[in-house]
Short mmCIF file of C-alpha atoms in Angstrom, two decimals:
data_model
loop_
_atom_site.label_atom_id
_atom_site.label_comp_id
_atom_site.label_asym_id
_atom_site.label_seq_id
_atom_site.Cartn_x
_atom_site.Cartn_y
_atom_site.Cartn_z
CA UNK A 159 152.11 140.53 85.33
CA UNK A 160 148.99 142.95 85.53
CA UNK A 161 146.96 140.35 83.28
CA UNK A 162 147.86 137.52 85.69
CA UNK A 163 147.27 139.56 88.43
CA UNK A 164 143.52 140.62 87.51
CA UNK A 165 143.08 136.26 86.24
CA UNK A 166 144.17 135.94 89.94
CA UNK A 167 141.14 138.29 91.30
CA UNK A 168 139.30 136.96 89.15
CA UNK A 169 139.40 133.09 90.35
CA UNK A 170 139.43 134.07 93.80
CA UNK A 171 135.70 136.10 93.45
CA UNK A 172 134.03 133.01 91.41
CA UNK A 173 135.30 130.82 94.42
CA UNK A 174 134.54 133.00 96.84
CA UNK A 175 130.62 133.05 95.11
CA UNK A 176 130.41 129.51 94.46
CA UNK A 177 130.89 128.67 98.77
CA UNK A 178 129.08 131.44 99.53
CA UNK A 179 125.86 130.31 96.90
CA UNK A 180 126.44 126.66 98.62
CA UNK A 181 126.41 128.42 102.29
CA UNK A 182 123.53 129.68 101.45
CA UNK A 183 121.07 126.66 100.08
CA UNK A 184 121.90 124.00 103.16
CA UNK A 185 120.57 125.97 105.62
CA UNK A 186 118.97 128.74 103.90
CA UNK A 187 117.54 128.01 100.61
CA UNK A 188 115.03 125.41 100.44
CA UNK A 189 114.53 123.07 97.69
CA UNK A 190 112.11 124.65 95.65
CA UNK A 191 114.84 127.56 95.00
CA UNK A 192 118.09 125.71 95.15
CA UNK A 193 117.72 122.78 93.51
CA UNK A 194 116.70 122.52 89.65
CA UNK A 195 113.71 120.49 88.65
CA UNK A 196 116.43 117.43 87.24
CA UNK A 197 117.57 117.11 90.82
CA UNK A 198 114.31 116.31 92.55
CA UNK A 199 115.12 112.88 90.35
CA UNK A 200 114.24 109.88 93.12
CA UNK A 201 116.62 106.89 93.71
CA UNK A 202 114.88 103.51 93.33
CA UNK A 203 111.43 102.88 95.81
CA UNK A 204 113.48 99.43 96.82
CA UNK A 205 115.97 101.00 98.41
CA UNK A 206 114.97 101.86 102.10
CA UNK A 207 115.86 105.35 103.44
CA UNK A 208 115.91 107.18 106.26
CA UNK A 209 113.51 110.61 105.81
CA UNK A 210 114.53 112.85 108.61
CA UNK A 211 112.45 115.23 110.34
CA UNK A 212 110.11 112.37 111.20
CA UNK A 213 110.15 111.49 114.35
CA UNK A 214 108.91 108.04 116.08
CA UNK A 215 106.47 107.38 118.88
CA UNK A 216 108.41 106.71 122.24
CA UNK A 217 112.12 105.67 120.74
CA UNK A 218 112.51 108.85 118.90
CA UNK A 219 114.08 106.86 115.47
CA UNK A 220 113.54 108.33 112.18
CA UNK A 221 111.34 106.75 109.37
CA UNK A 222 112.28 104.40 107.73
CA UNK A 223 110.65 102.16 104.21
CA UNK A 224 111.36 102.33 100.95
CA UNK A 225 110.33 104.83 98.28
CA UNK A 226 105.84 104.41 96.72
CA UNK A 227 106.20 104.81 92.70
CA UNK A 228 102.81 105.92 92.38
CA UNK A 229 101.08 107.93 95.47
CA UNK A 230 97.06 108.68 95.82
CA UNK A 231 96.82 111.62 97.57
CA UNK A 232 93.45 111.68 98.67
CA UNK A 233 91.53 114.90 99.54
CA UNK A 234 88.47 114.86 102.00
CA UNK A 235 87.08 117.29 100.08
CA UNK A 236 83.21 116.61 99.25
CA UNK A 237 84.72 116.68 95.54
CA UNK A 238 85.52 113.10 95.86
CA UNK A 239 81.52 112.43 96.42
CA UNK A 240 80.31 110.40 93.74
CA UNK A 241 83.58 110.34 92.05
CA UNK A 242 83.39 106.18 91.71
CA UNK A 243 87.88 106.36 91.93
CA UNK A 244 88.07 104.23 94.82
CA UNK A 245 89.32 101.63 93.05
CA UNK A 246 91.68 103.41 91.14
CA UNK A 247 92.71 105.14 94.18
CA UNK A 248 93.36 101.28 96.25
CA UNK A 249 95.55 100.72 92.93
CA UNK A 250 97.99 103.21 93.74
CA UNK A 251 101.20 101.10 95.61
CA UNK A 252 100.65 103.85 98.17
CA UNK A 253 97.75 105.98 99.30
CA UNK A 254 97.43 109.26 101.60
CA UNK A 255 95.14 110.35 103.38
CA UNK A 256 94.12 113.31 105.63
CA UNK A 257 93.33 114.04 109.36
CA UNK A 258 89.85 111.88 110.04
CA UNK A 259 88.49 110.87 107.18
CA UNK A 260 86.37 107.39 106.79
CA UNK A 261 86.51 105.41 104.71
CA UNK A 262 84.27 103.19 106.17
CA UNK A 263 81.20 104.14 104.09
CA UNK A 264 83.01 105.72 101.53
CA UNK A 265 84.23 102.70 99.81
CA UNK A 266 82.88 103.36 95.77
CA UNK A 267 84.49 107.36 96.07
CA UNK A 268 87.68 106.85 98.40
CA UNK A 269 88.98 103.48 98.41
CA UNK A 270 89.38 101.58 101.36
CA UNK A 271 93.32 101.51 101.55
CA UNK A 272 95.08 104.01 104.13
CA UNK A 273 99.31 103.71 103.96
CA UNK A 274 99.43 107.16 105.66
CA UNK A 275 97.42 109.12 107.60
CA UNK A 276 98.90 112.79 108.63
CA UNK A 277 97.56 114.08 111.23
CA UNK A 278 96.65 117.63 112.65
CA UNK A 279 96.92 118.12 116.63
CA UNK A 280 93.57 118.70 116.84
CA UNK A 281 92.30 116.09 115.00
CA UNK A 282 93.93 113.07 117.28
CA UNK A 283 90.47 113.52 119.71
CA UNK A 284 88.88 112.81 116.74
CA UNK A 285 91.56 109.69 116.06
CA UNK A 286 89.85 109.02 119.38
CA UNK A 287 86.76 108.48 119.27
CA UNK A 288 86.53 105.88 117.09
CA UNK A 289 89.61 103.67 118.58
CA UNK A 290 88.69 100.38 116.90
CA UNK A 291 88.70 101.93 112.97
CA UNK A 292 91.29 103.59 113.77
CA UNK A 293 94.06 101.82 115.33
CA UNK A 294 92.47 98.25 115.90
CA UNK A 295 91.00 97.74 112.03
CA UNK A 296 93.14 100.78 110.06
CA UNK A 297 96.53 97.94 111.84
CA UNK A 298 99.24 99.37 108.87
CA UNK A 299 98.91 102.60 108.29
CA UNK A 300 101.55 105.13 109.44
CA UNK A 301 100.70 108.33 111.28
CA UNK A 302 102.24 110.97 111.05
CA UNK A 303 101.02 113.60 113.74
CA UNK A 304 102.34 118.10 113.47
CA UNK A 305 101.52 119.96 116.22
CA UNK A 306 103.05 123.36 117.17
CA UNK A 307 106.35 122.72 120.40
CA UNK A 308 104.27 123.22 123.25
CA UNK A 309 102.00 120.31 122.07
CA UNK A 310 104.37 118.46 120.84
CA UNK A 311 106.81 118.30 122.80
CA UNK A 312 108.77 115.65 124.54
CA UNK A 313 110.88 116.28 126.63
CA UNK A 314 108.25 119.06 128.64
CA UNK A 315 105.37 116.81 128.46
CA UNK A 316 103.81 118.37 125.57
CA UNK A 317 99.61 117.52 125.59
CA UNK A 318 99.07 115.92 122.19
CA UNK A 319 102.16 114.25 123.09
CA UNK A 320 101.41 112.90 126.28
CA UNK A 321 98.14 111.71 124.49
CA UNK A 322 100.64 109.60 121.69
CA UNK A 323 101.61 108.29 124.18
CA UNK A 324 98.66 106.75 125.32
CA UNK A 325 98.24 105.23 122.63
CA UNK A 326 101.10 103.17 121.50
CA UNK A 327 101.69 102.24 125.12
CA UNK A 328 97.27 101.07 124.58
CA UNK A 329 97.87 99.75 121.15
CA UNK A 330 102.09 98.68 120.89
CA UNK A 331 101.83 97.77 116.86
CA UNK A 332 101.13 101.14 115.86
CA UNK A 333 103.61 103.29 113.39
CA UNK A 334 102.75 106.75 114.78
CA UNK A 335 105.38 109.47 113.90
CA UNK A 336 105.53 113.07 115.00
CA UNK A 337 106.82 115.37 112.34
CA UNK A 338 110.07 117.30 114.55
CA UNK A 339 110.56 121.48 115.55
CA UNK A 340 113.33 121.06 112.49
CA UNK A 341 110.99 119.90 109.98
CA UNK A 342 108.50 122.00 111.26
CA UNK A 343 110.30 125.30 110.86
CA UNK A 344 111.24 123.87 107.28
CA UNK A 345 108.20 123.66 106.17
CA UNK A 346 107.06 127.30 106.98
CA UNK A 347 110.43 128.41 105.64
CA UNK A 348 109.48 126.70 102.59
CA UNK A 349 105.82 128.69 102.49
CA UNK A 350 107.81 132.16 103.07
CA UNK A 351 110.11 131.17 100.25
CA UNK A 352 107.23 130.28 97.74
CA UNK A 353 104.93 133.69 98.80
CA UNK A 354 107.14 135.88 100.65
CA UNK A 355 105.20 135.76 103.30
CA UNK A 356 106.10 134.99 107.17
CA UNK A 357 103.86 132.62 108.01
CA UNK A 358 103.32 133.92 111.32
CA UNK A 359 103.45 137.66 110.08
CA UNK A 360 101.25 137.09 107.56
CA UNK A 361 98.63 135.23 110.17
CA UNK A 362 98.25 131.61 108.35
CA UNK A 363 98.42 128.87 109.98
CA UNK A 364 99.85 125.45 106.98
CA UNK A 365 96.61 123.03 106.89
CA UNK A 366 97.45 119.15 106.80
CA UNK A 367 97.58 119.53 103.11
CA UNK A 368 100.10 120.92 103.29
CA UNK A 369 102.31 118.68 105.24
CA UNK A 370 100.74 115.51 103.05
CA UNK A 371 102.27 117.40 100.14
CA UNK A 372 105.72 117.99 101.25
CA UNK A 373 105.49 114.81 102.66
CA UNK A 374 104.89 112.86 99.57
CA UNK A 375 107.20 115.08 97.21
CA UNK A 376 110.09 112.88 99.82
CA UNK A 377 108.18 109.54 99.52
CA UNK A 378 106.33 109.01 96.58
CA UNK A 379 108.21 109.07 93.49
CA UNK A 380 105.13 110.30 91.18
CA UNK A 381 101.79 110.90 92.73
CA UNK A 382 98.23 111.21 92.21
CA UNK A 383 95.71 114.20 94.11
CA UNK A 384 92.38 112.83 94.39
CA UNK A 385 89.61 115.82 95.24
CA UNK A 386 91.22 119.30 94.79
CA UNK A 387 90.43 122.18 93.16
CA UNK A 388 92.70 124.38 91.59
CA UNK A 389 92.87 127.98 93.38
CA UNK A 390 91.47 129.34 90.47
CA UNK A 391 88.47 126.84 91.18
CA UNK A 392 86.69 129.33 93.39
CA UNK A 393 86.64 132.14 91.99
CA UNK A 394 84.75 130.55 89.07
CA UNK A 395 81.47 131.51 88.55
CA UNK A 396 80.15 127.61 88.35
CA UNK A 397 82.21 125.94 89.64
CA UNK A 398 80.47 123.41 92.05
CA UNK A 399 79.02 123.38 95.13
CA UNK A 400 80.04 120.75 97.69
CA UNK A 401 80.56 120.27 101.03
CA UNK A 402 83.77 120.43 102.97
CA UNK A 403 84.49 117.55 104.16
CA UNK A 404 82.40 114.02 102.19
CA UNK A 405 81.76 112.96 105.78
CA UNK A 406 79.96 115.98 106.68
CA UNK A 407 77.16 116.71 103.84
CA UNK A 408 75.30 119.67 103.67
CA UNK A 409 77.44 121.13 106.41
CA UNK A 410 80.11 123.48 105.47
CA UNK A 411 80.16 124.84 102.28
CA UNK A 412 84.03 123.91 100.73
CA UNK A 413 84.39 127.17 98.07
CA UNK A 414 83.35 129.92 101.32
CA UNK A 415 85.43 127.67 103.62
CA UNK A 416 87.95 129.12 101.35
CA UNK A 417 87.73 132.32 100.63
CA UNK A 418 87.22 132.54 104.16
CA UNK A 419 90.12 131.31 105.20
CA UNK A 420 92.01 133.29 102.14
CA UNK A 421 90.75 136.43 103.45
CA UNK A 422 91.62 135.96 107.36
CA UNK A 423 93.83 138.85 109.28
CA UNK A 424 94.85 136.13 111.97
CA UNK A 425 94.65 132.20 112.05
CA UNK A 426 93.83 131.23 108.97
CA UNK A 427 94.79 128.65 106.65
CA UNK A 428 95.96 129.82 102.83
CA UNK A 429 94.21 127.30 101.85
CA UNK A 430 93.82 128.80 98.04
CA UNK A 431 97.75 130.35 97.89
CA UNK A 432 98.67 126.87 99.01
CA UNK A 433 96.95 125.32 95.95
CA UNK A 434 98.31 127.72 94.02
CA UNK A 435 102.10 126.45 94.96
CA UNK A 436 101.12 123.25 94.23
CA UNK A 437 100.25 123.89 91.01
CA UNK A 438 103.52 125.34 90.57
CA UNK A 439 105.37 122.59 92.36
CA UNK A 440 103.12 120.09 89.11
CA UNK A 441 105.72 121.84 86.34
CA UNK A 442 108.76 120.08 88.48
CA UNK A 443 107.23 117.14 90.07
CA UNK A 444 105.43 114.04 88.48
CA UNK A 445 102.45 115.37 90.06
CA UNK A 446 98.95 114.82 88.47
CA UNK A 447 95.55 116.30 89.85
CA UNK A 448 93.15 113.32 88.73
CA UNK A 449 90.64 114.63 90.28
CA UNK A 450 88.68 117.00 89.43
CA UNK A 451 91.87 117.38 86.31
CA UNK A 452 93.81 120.30 86.44
CA UNK A 453 97.05 121.06 85.65
CA UNK A 454 99.76 123.05 87.34
CA UNK A 455 101.22 125.33 85.86
#
């Protein structure tokens, strides 16, 4: 009888542990810690999926589209200058760009196609300065806008959201989505899970590259990254000096900007930390750092 009682208690304990694990995974733990690499496999790219966390302007419907077999993430870095990778980028099924990085005049190096453009709330005014280019010529581009709740709030007249409403009113064909507040919190939680640091308490701001990579891992089966250096690159003595943005030659130096932000106590983009995290993710997903070439660890 004692043996049966012990066996019963053991089974009860194991069941309780299993239930607790599932609850933690569903509420607090994110895919890097709760999912094994094999669980990252995507459904077939032909099926249309609903991507929660991306809310259409103005009706609030979630993003719905098929997965992309192969994606190019094109950095805005000066590393793209002289790369002659434009054709290789345009051959990918989907091309993801960031903020207001132009293609006109840089097609040979960065390509011409833009399937998705992930944009910070701070860059929305820069899009407005060139509306014919971004909102008329690039009619097929899907825009994903991220920003803090006070700027993006739909009910309380967030300033950036109000601008987006006016843009959609002027260009009804545009596909503009915003990240929901829940999605923004999710992205913060991923940062904390990967670094052990609370984003706000550590004085950090997530970069547009961070939101782009998270979107790409949801949207793309294979990801090829162009123009992103490794986390060690700027600490190497013989690294090449390039502009922070390929379209702003002779201004900010990329590595000086990265190091300054990494050391900032407040309001710093942790570009180097993010790249170290991307490197780890590359071990679990099909992420290739194509230019400059480097391997995930």
